[in-house]
Amino acid sequence: MRSPKSLFTAAVFVLLALYPFAAGQFGVDLVTKIMIYAIFALSLELLVGSTGLVCFGQAALFGIGAYAAVLLSPESDAANLTWLLPASVLAAAAYALFMGALSLRTKGVYFIMVTLAFAQMAYYVVHDTPLGGGTDGIYLNVKPTLAVGGATLVNLDHAPSFYAFTLVMLAGVFGFLALLLRSRFGRALAGIKANEQRMRATGFSTYPYKLAAFVISGALAGLAGFLFAVKDGVVNPELMSWHLSGAVLIMIILGGLGHLRGALIGAFAFALLQEFFKSEAIFGAFAKHWHLGLGLSIIACVALLPNGLVGLPAQWRARLTGRAPRGSTGPAQGAQHG
Amino acid sequence: MDLATFLIQCLNSLQYGLLLFLVASGLTLIFGIMGVINLAHGSFYMIGAYMAYALAPVVASTFGGGFFATLFVGLVLAVVLGYVLEWAFFSFLYEREHLQQVLMTYGLILVFEELRSLIVGDDVYGVQPPDWLAGTIPLGEVMTYPVYRLFISGVCLALAAGMWAVFTRTRLGMMIRAGSTNREMVQSLGIDIKFLYRVVFAAGVAIAVLAGMVAAPVSSVYPGMGNQVLIICFVVVVIGGIGSIRGALLAALLIGVVDTFGKVVFPQAAGVLVYVLMALILLWKPDGLFKAG
């Protein structure tokens, strides 16, 4: 815990903890949403950044966590967090097991497309069947609470409590992933990312590792979905749409792949960019065409920031000293041809 | 299901399958030859459909022309669009990793969708087929079938045959096939590979735009239609085997049958059936039906 990176991360969490004391209701609400996106982005970072598996169907796992939270809640009574949260996470992990077991049999571009197709499958199930209220979605009537022996410890209907709960979850997920990536398991994932063939040649059976990463990632995405459903009190099929899968992928790429803090930075950058282009105060009536500005920014980022925002200091340093930044030359590490 | 309904659904499956093949073949072409995952391919289809809606009155008042004039103007515009896009965006992507290609083409989708919204709005439009294709022909004793759907199948078949001929029978096709295998070698033989890629890309865009224009009277024109087609095309490519035109044809026809009959037999589960089919095929053959190369 001495590098500038850990200092940066620690500073971010301290700022997030202090933020509600300085911000209004709108700000707290926005940052709560961004922290949920950050958990979601971290879940994908484990797959894409750490294992080199480009999953384009993460929204399905997010959506399943969200739908499970609403569908499993009693009609007119507060569910208890102690079982509702694990149940939602398990539901997402179960679909991730199914999706991963099949899609990991494929590689590269195939994998991208297959995960997208499996996500669409889940999307159509909630979109076309009455199970989840169809296109309109369903409402969560009473938000869950953490009650032990009759005393309510955390009530998620209370915005500051929900903010704190989300922050604790985000810190927990960040810490968990940081430890996981340092473990033997994490080293194996890094090896798979660098050269899967060599890993197999040295006697590693890589499939179980990749599947485990997929299931863990799915569980974390489910956690983010659970929080999202509780925050808004409503779920609809849009939570599983491929646009959200694309958005979360953009978050981690924008932030910088291969770094956990990249997912944090990316979630904030993406959400703030979105708020900026949506702002009627700045763009007036044009604000409803905010996708245009967002799309152009994304294109600009791909062209100008090959290593994401995390790589920006190195890029600037290189410009000042006239040397090429590390890792920015040559075609693309990790490009796998199907 | 009586015999006439069954026949009609068979023809519908064929029409839908061939149309899917046409769009998916452009996706395969651009990916197979240039190695670029182009998420914006569905947008070209959408642009085509909106062209059929918005361009027809303009063409009619300017050139006094009809259906074919609109198709022709649309194709010319599509080629120009493809050429410019390749020059402005895609020529940078060949060296980049797949992830960045996904990202940039996703950005392009957002831009195209919003431009569409700005130019023609977010309404759903119907497009009429030309009068001489508007009727129906008798099918058996009591049923009839729309002529226009047969026309779509005809156009798709003709294009597929044309593509096959260009690829296997012409010098251009030979250069394209060589260029996909070894870019440097082809370049050192004195062939302008950059120009060749630009032509291939423009052709891929033109095919998708044409498919959209031709399909508009049957599918109607609505926001988000490009994305829907794109994802189904992904399924086609995955089932068929990436880079295999043969596989894409078979997969597209298969999906045409499953989707069309699914909507009649299990309307509740129609959206999911195609993906179930994909999952089953991948369980059996993880690399698709025909693995290329």
XYZ file of C-alpha atoms in Angstrom:
631
model
C 0.000 0.000 0.000
C 2.708 2.499 -0.870
C 2.408 3.064 -4.598
C 0.635 6.154 -5.980
C -2.005 3.781 -7.355
C -3.088 2.551 -3.935
C -2.984 6.121 -2.656
C -5.239 7.161 -5.509
C -7.719 4.387 -4.748
C -7.697 5.132 -1.025
C -8.273 8.822 -1.745
C -11.223 8.002 -4.000
C -12.908 5.940 -1.301
C -12.302 8.603 1.367
C -13.802 11.238 -0.938
C -16.788 8.997 -1.663
C -17.327 8.516 2.071
C -17.230 12.264 2.728
C -19.267 13.215 -0.350
C -22.831 13.002 1.101
C -21.927 15.614 3.736
C -21.187 18.127 0.973
C -23.739 17.234 -1.689
C -27.423 17.691 -2.231
C -29.993 14.981 -2.897
C -29.460 15.012 -6.658
C -25.705 14.603 -6.251
C -26.035 11.756 -3.769
C -28.464 10.004 -6.087
C -26.136 10.423 -9.072
C -23.068 9.167 -7.247
C -25.011 6.192 -5.865
C -25.875 5.277 -9.445
C -22.267 5.725 -10.547
C -21.013 3.513 -7.706
C -23.415 0.792 -8.844
C -22.044 1.150 -12.377
C -18.553 0.950 -10.897
C -19.343 -2.427 -9.302
C -20.775 -3.541 -12.639
C -17.654 -2.306 -14.452
C -15.389 -4.084 -11.955
C -17.261 -7.324 -12.610
C -16.474 -7.021 -16.304
C -12.904 -5.898 -15.689
C -12.252 -9.289 -14.081
C -13.168 -10.946 -17.391
C -11.921 -8.514 -20.006
C -9.012 -6.769 -18.339
C -7.684 -9.554 -16.152
C -8.499 -12.702 -18.118
C -8.669 -11.388 -21.668
C -12.205 -12.665 -22.286
C -14.244 -10.008 -24.090
C -17.784 -10.597 -22.877
C -20.490 -8.645 -24.646
C -23.381 -9.971 -22.583
C -22.700 -8.673 -19.113
C -26.021 -6.789 -19.026
C -27.891 -10.100 -18.889
C -26.229 -10.962 -15.572
C -26.862 -7.462 -14.272
C -30.498 -7.759 -15.310
C -30.939 -11.191 -13.771
C -29.645 -9.898 -10.437
C -32.099 -7.013 -10.701
C -35.086 -9.135 -11.737
C -34.346 -11.700 -9.022
C -34.358 -8.934 -6.412
C -37.833 -7.818 -7.471
C -39.365 -11.213 -8.248
C -38.211 -12.782 -4.971
C -39.371 -9.881 -2.799
C -42.720 -10.385 -1.069
C -45.609 -8.389 -2.528
C -46.271 -6.035 0.363
C -43.569 -6.694 2.904
C -39.877 -5.816 3.169
C -37.609 -8.698 2.258
C -34.618 -9.383 4.453
C -31.292 -8.508 2.864
C -29.606 -11.500 4.454
C -31.330 -13.840 2.029
C -32.513 -11.576 -0.805
C -29.027 -10.311 -1.661
C -27.387 -13.759 -1.780
C -30.352 -15.146 -3.718
C -30.093 -12.443 -6.388
C -26.351 -12.898 -6.670
C -26.773 -16.671 -6.944
C -29.384 -16.308 -9.674
C -26.946 -14.258 -11.759
C -24.111 -16.675 -10.979
C -26.273 -19.613 -12.086
C -26.962 -18.027 -15.480
C -23.283 -17.117 -15.730
C -22.432 -20.783 -15.184
C -24.739 -21.812 -18.026
C -23.631 -18.989 -20.328
C -19.946 -19.416 -19.512
C -19.920 -23.199 -19.788
C -21.177 -22.943 -23.358
C -19.530 -19.773 -24.599
C -16.088 -20.619 -23.214
C -15.948 -23.488 -25.664
C -15.417 -20.767 -28.268
C -12.654 -18.189 -28.651
C -11.960 -14.637 -29.694
C -14.599 -13.002 -31.829
C -16.811 -16.046 -31.459
C -16.804 -15.519 -27.739
C -17.822 -11.873 -28.154
C -20.746 -12.794 -30.364
C -21.836 -15.855 -28.409
C -21.975 -13.972 -25.115
C -23.980 -11.268 -26.858
C -26.374 -13.869 -28.202
C -26.833 -15.488 -24.772
C -27.589 -12.083 -23.328
C -30.208 -11.535 -26.025
C -31.739 -14.863 -25.072
C -32.230 -13.629 -21.507
C -33.482 -10.301 -22.847
C -36.186 -11.954 -24.921
C -37.276 -14.138 -22.018
C -38.119 -11.080 -19.905
C -39.249 -9.037 -22.888
C -41.661 -11.541 -24.430
C -43.004 -13.509 -21.486
C -45.333 -12.308 -18.732
C -42.836 -13.556 -16.106
C -41.228 -10.162 -15.555
C -44.057 -7.881 -16.640
C -42.999 -7.788 -20.314
C -41.796 -4.498 -21.777
C -43.257 -2.484 -18.883
C -41.221 -4.272 -16.259
C -42.241 -4.707 -12.624
C -42.091 -2.609 -9.494
C -40.427 -3.376 -6.211
C -43.138 -2.315 -3.783
C -41.207 -2.443 -0.528
C -37.437 -2.097 -0.442
C -35.497 -4.738 1.453
C -34.112 -4.116 4.935
C -31.444 -5.710 7.038
C -33.262 -6.897 10.118
C -31.759 -8.986 12.877
C -34.047 -10.276 15.585
C -36.797 -7.756 14.911
C -34.511 -4.699 14.884
C -34.000 -3.006 11.511
C -30.303 -2.240 11.105
C -30.277 -0.959 7.516
C -33.279 0.359 5.631
C -32.462 0.717 1.941
C -35.460 2.982 1.400
C -33.505 5.687 3.206
C -31.252 7.400 0.607
C -28.195 8.084 2.815
C -28.283 4.507 4.157
C -28.492 3.212 0.630
C -25.548 5.377 -0.379
C -23.487 4.034 2.513
C -24.540 0.458 1.775
C -23.551 0.845 -1.898
C -20.212 2.373 -0.938
C -19.474 -0.529 1.416
C -20.383 -2.979 -1.356
C -18.149 -1.156 -3.847
C -15.223 -1.119 -1.444
C -15.846 -4.797 -0.667
C -15.891 -5.764 -4.347
C -12.780 -3.697 -5.060
C -10.899 -5.241 -2.141
C -12.093 -8.733 -3.018
C -10.918 -8.395 -6.627
C -7.597 -6.858 -5.583
C -6.951 -9.847 -3.310
C -8.251 -12.330 -5.867
C -5.948 -11.028 -8.577
C -2.956 -11.332 -6.250
C -3.794 -14.917 -5.373
C -2.647 -18.012 -7.204
C -5.985 -17.966 -9.010
C -5.412 -14.399 -10.177
C -1.942 -15.272 -11.420
C -3.435 -18.100 -13.433
C -5.921 -15.689 -15.000
C -3.095 -13.305 -15.880
C -1.262 -16.215 -17.462
C -4.324 -17.140 -19.491
C -4.605 -13.573 -20.683
C -0.950 -13.390 -21.687
C -0.788 -16.724 -23.473
C -3.411 -19.373 -23.011
C -1.649 -21.905 -25.205
C 1.489 -21.708 -23.118
C -0.569 -22.109 -19.952
C -2.071 -25.279 -21.357
C 1.345 -26.472 -22.434
C 2.607 -26.092 -18.877
C -0.147 -28.379 -17.685
C -2.859 -25.949 -16.623
C -6.354 -26.909 -17.551
C -7.479 -23.381 -18.393
C -11.189 -24.021 -18.885
C -12.093 -24.337 -15.169
C -10.188 -21.148 -14.385
C -11.967 -19.217 -17.084
C -15.324 -20.638 -16.041
C -14.663 -19.715 -12.404
C -13.758 -16.175 -13.472
C -16.942 -16.019 -15.530
C -19.121 -17.165 -12.634
C -17.480 -14.764 -10.158
C -17.889 -11.960 -12.671
C -21.531 -12.913 -13.157
C -22.136 -12.937 -9.405
C -20.654 -9.447 -9.051
C -22.688 -8.176 -12.002
C -25.734 -9.663 -10.262
C -24.838 -7.736 -7.117
C -24.717 -4.523 -9.134
C -28.073 -5.402 -10.691
C -29.564 -6.079 -7.263
C -28.456 -2.647 -6.061
C -29.789 -1.006 -9.216
C -33.216 -2.605 -8.801
C -33.399 -1.553 -5.156
C -32.282 1.975 -5.986
C -34.911 2.634 -8.645
C -37.571 0.296 -7.274
C -38.374 -0.894 -10.779
C -36.901 -3.247 -13.374
C -37.533 -3.484 -17.108
C -35.988 -5.367 -20.030
C -33.744 -2.411 -20.871
C -31.520 -3.551 -17.990
C -30.606 -6.564 -20.119
C -30.280 -4.730 -23.411
C -27.054 -5.020 -25.333
C -26.697 -1.245 -25.103
C -25.912 -1.659 -21.430
C -23.387 -4.415 -22.209
C -21.788 -2.014 -24.645
C -21.853 0.838 -22.161
C -20.099 -1.132 -19.416
C -17.508 -2.335 -21.888
C -16.893 1.276 -22.815
C -16.533 2.211 -19.160
C -13.664 -0.179 -18.588
C -11.950 0.631 -21.874
C -12.362 4.347 -21.296
C -10.880 3.952 -17.820
C -8.062 1.706 -18.942
C -8.012 -2.072 -19.206
C -5.961 -4.212 -16.903
C -6.361 -1.941 -13.891
C -9.080 -2.208 -11.259
C -8.979 1.542 -10.749
C -9.552 1.863 -14.505
C -13.039 0.462 -13.975
C -13.683 3.023 -11.220
C -12.397 5.927 -13.293
C -14.236 4.706 -16.368
C -17.584 4.383 -14.583
C -17.296 7.935 -13.323
C -16.044 9.335 -16.619
C -18.758 7.602 -18.634
C -21.606 8.552 -16.323
C -20.449 12.159 -16.069
C -20.022 12.380 -19.842
C -23.547 11.055 -20.199
C -24.905 13.591 -17.683
C -23.017 16.334 -19.500
C -24.512 15.585 -22.907
C -27.952 15.053 -21.354
C -27.828 18.426 -19.617
C -30.508 20.759 -20.934
C -28.786 23.689 -19.249
C -25.868 23.318 -21.653
C -27.368 21.862 -24.807
C -30.970 23.044 -24.577
C -33.387 21.130 -26.782
C -30.479 19.308 -28.377
C -29.941 17.446 -25.081
C -32.375 14.755 -26.125
C -29.916 13.784 -28.846
C -27.237 13.135 -26.240
C -26.229 9.834 -27.878
C -24.640 11.851 -30.669
C -22.183 13.610 -28.372
C -21.546 10.400 -26.462
C -20.890 8.453 -29.655
C -18.487 11.061 -30.989
C -16.661 11.165 -27.646
C -16.283 7.402 -27.701
C -14.823 7.526 -31.205
C -12.462 10.289 -30.151
C -11.375 8.272 -27.101
C -10.556 5.229 -29.218
C -8.546 7.388 -31.570
C -6.712 9.437 -28.950
C -6.503 7.276 -25.804
C -5.279 3.819 -26.739
C -4.601 2.986 -23.077
C -7.607 4.667 -21.537
C -7.662 7.415 -18.934
C -5.340 5.412 -16.685
C -2.687 5.654 -19.375
C -3.093 9.404 -19.753
C -0.311 10.487 -17.329
C 2.153 8.191 -19.105
C 0.997 9.535 -22.451
C 1.596 13.122 -21.292
C 4.947 12.255 -19.775
C 5.938 10.643 -23.057
C 4.903 13.711 -24.973
C 7.023 15.907 -22.719
C 10.087 13.687 -22.874
C 9.564 12.688 -26.486
C 9.512 8.955 -25.808
C 6.741 6.570 -26.775
C 4.608 5.474 -23.821
C 4.817 1.852 -22.835
C 2.413 -0.511 -24.522
C 1.035 1.963 -27.017
C 2.972 0.765 -30.015
C 2.392 -2.223 -32.181
C -0.867 -3.919 -32.843
C -2.802 -4.737 -29.887
C -1.928 -7.198 -27.245
C -4.471 -9.889 -26.707
C -6.112 -9.711 -30.102
C -7.346 -13.200 -30.771
C -8.534 -14.228 -34.153
C -11.430 -16.659 -34.082
C -51.695 -25.970 -40.172
C -53.076 -26.744 -43.600
C -50.976 -27.206 -46.686
C -51.446 -23.681 -48.046
C -50.414 -22.056 -44.747
C -47.467 -24.372 -44.589
C -46.386 -23.392 -48.112
C -46.790 -19.712 -47.367
C -44.677 -20.042 -44.226
C -42.041 -21.928 -46.218
C -41.835 -19.089 -48.712
C -41.720 -16.547 -45.888
C -38.901 -18.507 -44.223
C -36.990 -18.535 -47.464
C -37.473 -14.813 -47.994
C -36.420 -13.943 -44.436
C -33.497 -16.359 -44.524
C -32.168 -15.005 -47.806
C -32.467 -11.441 -46.575
C -30.588 -12.328 -43.405
C -27.942 -14.011 -45.475
C -27.496 -10.881 -47.525
C -26.920 -8.682 -44.475
C -24.797 -11.297 -42.712
C -22.655 -11.821 -45.799
C -21.617 -8.170 -45.664
C -20.681 -8.660 -42.016
C -18.710 -11.785 -42.881
C -17.065 -10.072 -45.831
C -15.813 -7.170 -43.757
C -14.757 -9.374 -40.889
C -13.384 -12.238 -42.941
C -11.323 -10.082 -45.247
C -10.380 -7.050 -43.210
C -10.552 -8.559 -39.747
C -12.773 -5.787 -38.424
C -15.757 -6.488 -36.200
C -18.223 -3.962 -37.471
C -21.077 -3.427 -35.035
C -22.296 -0.585 -37.224
C -23.222 -3.012 -39.986
C -26.826 -3.105 -38.775
C -26.902 0.676 -39.055
C -26.222 0.385 -42.785
C -29.277 -1.833 -43.082
C -31.274 0.745 -41.159
C -29.932 3.538 -43.360
C -31.086 1.549 -46.374
C -34.598 1.152 -45.004
C -34.861 4.845 -44.183
C -33.539 5.654 -47.639
C -36.373 3.626 -49.139
C -38.752 5.785 -47.141
C -37.129 9.216 -47.486
C -35.333 8.983 -50.810
C -38.189 7.744 -53.010
C -40.136 11.054 -53.128
C -36.920 13.036 -53.668
C -35.814 10.809 -56.522
C -39.279 10.831 -58.037
C -39.467 14.636 -58.066
C -35.879 15.121 -59.302
C -35.496 12.434 -61.932
C -39.117 11.531 -62.330
C -37.969 7.973 -61.747
C -39.528 5.120 -59.895
C -38.496 2.133 -57.843
C -35.319 1.186 -59.665
C -34.130 4.781 -59.858
C -34.451 4.996 -56.066
C -32.540 1.745 -55.626
C -29.837 3.002 -57.936
C -29.459 6.392 -56.220
C -29.443 4.630 -52.850
C -26.704 2.284 -53.997
C -24.566 5.143 -55.276
C -24.986 6.994 -51.980
C -24.145 3.798 -50.077
C -20.935 3.281 -52.016
C -19.892 6.873 -51.352
C -20.796 6.495 -47.674
C -18.840 3.253 -47.396
C -15.829 4.712 -49.137
C -15.756 7.799 -46.921
C -16.346 5.819 -43.704
C -13.534 3.432 -44.515
C -11.221 6.351 -45.158
C -12.276 8.301 -42.055
C -12.728 5.581 -39.424
C -12.113 2.005 -40.427
C -8.706 2.354 -42.046
C -7.346 3.043 -38.545
C -8.913 -0.054 -37.060
C -7.128 -2.836 -38.945
C -4.129 -2.725 -36.641
C -6.156 -2.281 -33.480
C -7.407 -5.078 -31.257
C -10.950 -6.370 -31.541
C -11.986 -4.594 -28.391
C -11.208 -1.178 -29.823
C -13.018 -2.084 -33.016
C -16.069 -3.018 -30.972
C -15.809 0.267 -29.138
C -15.410 2.532 -32.130
C -18.118 0.873 -34.172
C -20.404 1.038 -31.136
C -19.748 4.790 -31.074
C -20.691 4.896 -34.748
C -24.003 3.154 -34.007
C -24.907 5.859 -31.494
C -23.999 8.559 -34.013
C -26.000 6.954 -36.834
C -29.041 6.428 -34.597
C -29.060 10.051 -33.483
C -28.484 11.383 -36.996
C -31.397 9.255 -38.122
C -33.487 10.691 -35.314
C -32.461 14.248 -36.263
C -33.090 13.837 -39.977
C -36.235 11.699 -40.195
C -37.486 11.535 -36.608
C -38.403 8.572 -34.405
C -41.677 7.524 -35.987
C -42.450 4.181 -37.541
C -43.049 4.456 -41.260
C -44.594 2.133 -43.780
C -43.193 1.904 -47.288
C -45.295 0.827 -50.242
C -43.901 -1.571 -52.825
C -44.088 -0.279 -56.420
C -47.437 -0.820 -58.106
C -46.235 -3.470 -60.498
C -44.966 -5.587 -57.587
C -47.848 -4.854 -55.250
C -50.226 -7.650 -56.111
C -50.492 -11.248 -55.047
C -50.303 -14.435 -57.036
C -52.522 -17.437 -56.442
C -51.066 -20.324 -54.482
C -53.197 -23.437 -54.781
C -56.951 -23.002 -54.875
C -57.742 -20.572 -52.071
C -54.530 -18.861 -50.924
C -52.481 -16.075 -52.470
C -48.918 -14.890 -51.905
C -47.553 -11.345 -52.193
C -45.451 -10.826 -55.296
C -43.136 -8.435 -53.500
C -41.875 -11.128 -51.136
C -40.978 -13.290 -54.100
C -39.204 -10.277 -55.570
C -37.073 -9.927 -52.377
C -36.079 -13.574 -52.580
C -35.192 -13.090 -56.229
C -33.023 -10.050 -55.538
C -31.224 -11.838 -52.701
C -30.591 -14.929 -54.808
C -29.284 -12.814 -57.678
C -26.953 -10.886 -55.369
C -25.680 -14.050 -53.725
C -24.966 -15.553 -57.122
C -23.281 -12.340 -58.220
C -21.080 -12.278 -55.125
C -20.123 -15.877 -55.658
C -19.231 -15.166 -59.272
C -17.116 -12.134 -58.391
C -15.278 -14.058 -55.713
C -14.481 -17.187 -57.616
C -14.446 -16.075 -61.241
C -12.861 -12.623 -61.448
C -9.453 -11.057 -61.017
C -10.889 -8.681 -58.406
C -12.178 -11.662 -56.432
C -8.812 -13.314 -56.643
C -7.077 -10.190 -55.332
C -9.594 -9.900 -52.500
C -9.091 -13.517 -51.473
C -5.339 -13.120 -51.646
C -5.519 -9.865 -49.704
C -7.394 -11.544 -46.869
C -4.714 -14.209 -46.564
C -1.596 -12.109 -46.789
C -1.840 -8.356 -46.944
C 1.886 -7.664 -47.301
C 2.430 -10.178 -50.076
C -0.405 -8.778 -52.158
C 0.920 -5.274 -51.650
C 4.395 -6.239 -52.733
C 2.921 -7.641 -55.929
C 1.976 -4.091 -56.837
C -1.680 -4.183 -55.886
C -3.023 -1.152 -54.071
C -4.322 -2.989 -51.001
C -5.639 0.154 -49.350
C -7.823 0.868 -52.345
C -8.870 -2.772 -52.513
C -9.996 -2.720 -48.875
C -11.900 0.480 -49.477
C -13.716 -1.147 -52.386
C -14.566 -4.240 -50.337
C -15.855 -2.127 -47.510
C -17.940 0.037 -49.826
C -19.374 -3.129 -51.363
C -20.264 -4.493 -47.923
C -22.033 -1.241 -47.043
C -23.818 -1.186 -50.378
C -25.124 -4.718 -49.921
C -26.464 -3.929 -46.435
C -28.066 -0.705 -47.670
C -29.628 -2.500 -50.607
C -30.987 -5.195 -48.291
C -32.537 -2.489 -46.111
C -34.076 -0.703 -49.077
C -35.546 -3.852 -50.521
C -36.832 -5.103 -47.154
C -38.480 -1.821 -46.128
C -41.929 -2.492 -47.681
C -42.177 -5.819 -45.825
C -40.605 -5.025 -42.465
C -41.623 -1.342 -42.211
C -39.144 1.245 -41.028
C -38.575 1.838 -37.313
C -35.873 3.090 -34.920
C -33.604 0.354 -33.618
C -34.235 -1.927 -36.617
C -30.520 -1.943 -37.402
C -29.537 -3.334 -34.021
C -32.129 -6.060 -34.174
C -30.814 -7.196 -37.537
C -27.208 -6.906 -36.398
C -27.666 -9.295 -33.505
C -29.520 -11.854 -35.586
C -26.701 -11.562 -38.125
C -24.214 -12.325 -35.372
C -26.170 -15.459 -34.631
C -26.082 -16.354 -38.331
C -22.314 -15.879 -38.449
C -21.759 -17.842 -35.236
C -23.969 -20.751 -36.280
C -22.533 -20.861 -39.767
C -18.914 -20.565 -38.745
C -17.020 -17.297 -38.944
C -15.754 -16.477 -42.405
C -17.731 -19.223 -44.105
C -20.140 -17.866 -46.710
C -21.565 -21.354 -47.224
C -22.172 -21.674 -43.484
C -23.799 -18.246 -43.343
C -26.228 -19.241 -46.103
C -27.215 -22.454 -44.363
C -27.505 -20.759 -40.969
C -29.572 -17.877 -42.370
C -32.024 -20.282 -44.003
C -32.200 -22.322 -40.785
C -32.949 -19.220 -38.754
C -35.505 -18.149 -41.343
C -37.367 -21.421 -40.825
C -37.096 -21.456 -37.017
C -38.134 -17.827 -36.635
C -40.981 -17.880 -39.152
C -42.513 -21.141 -37.994
C -41.768 -20.258 -34.372
C -43.958 -17.163 -34.658
C -46.830 -19.297 -35.944
C -46.494 -22.346 -33.698
C -45.159 -20.837 -30.418
C -45.846 -17.100 -30.610
C -44.925 -16.706 -26.917
C -41.411 -18.058 -27.293
C -40.645 -16.800 -30.800
C -37.958 -14.337 -29.722
C -36.038 -16.947 -27.759
C -36.180 -19.842 -30.232
C -33.375 -18.571 -32.445
C -31.051 -18.288 -29.472
C -32.001 -21.740 -28.219
C -31.125 -23.028 -31.672
C -27.777 -21.278 -31.435
C -27.053 -22.735 -27.994
C -27.889 -26.252 -29.206
C -25.687 -25.947 -32.288
C -22.791 -24.613 -30.222
C -23.151 -27.499 -27.782
C -22.770 -29.805 -30.722
C -20.228 -27.797 -32.757
C -18.475 -25.002 -30.851
C -17.009 -23.491 -34.035
C -20.205 -23.390 -35.999
C -21.424 -25.646 -38.770
C -18.671 -24.859 -41.249
C -15.456 -23.709 -39.723
C -13.519 -21.695 -42.262
C -9.781 -22.072 -42.545
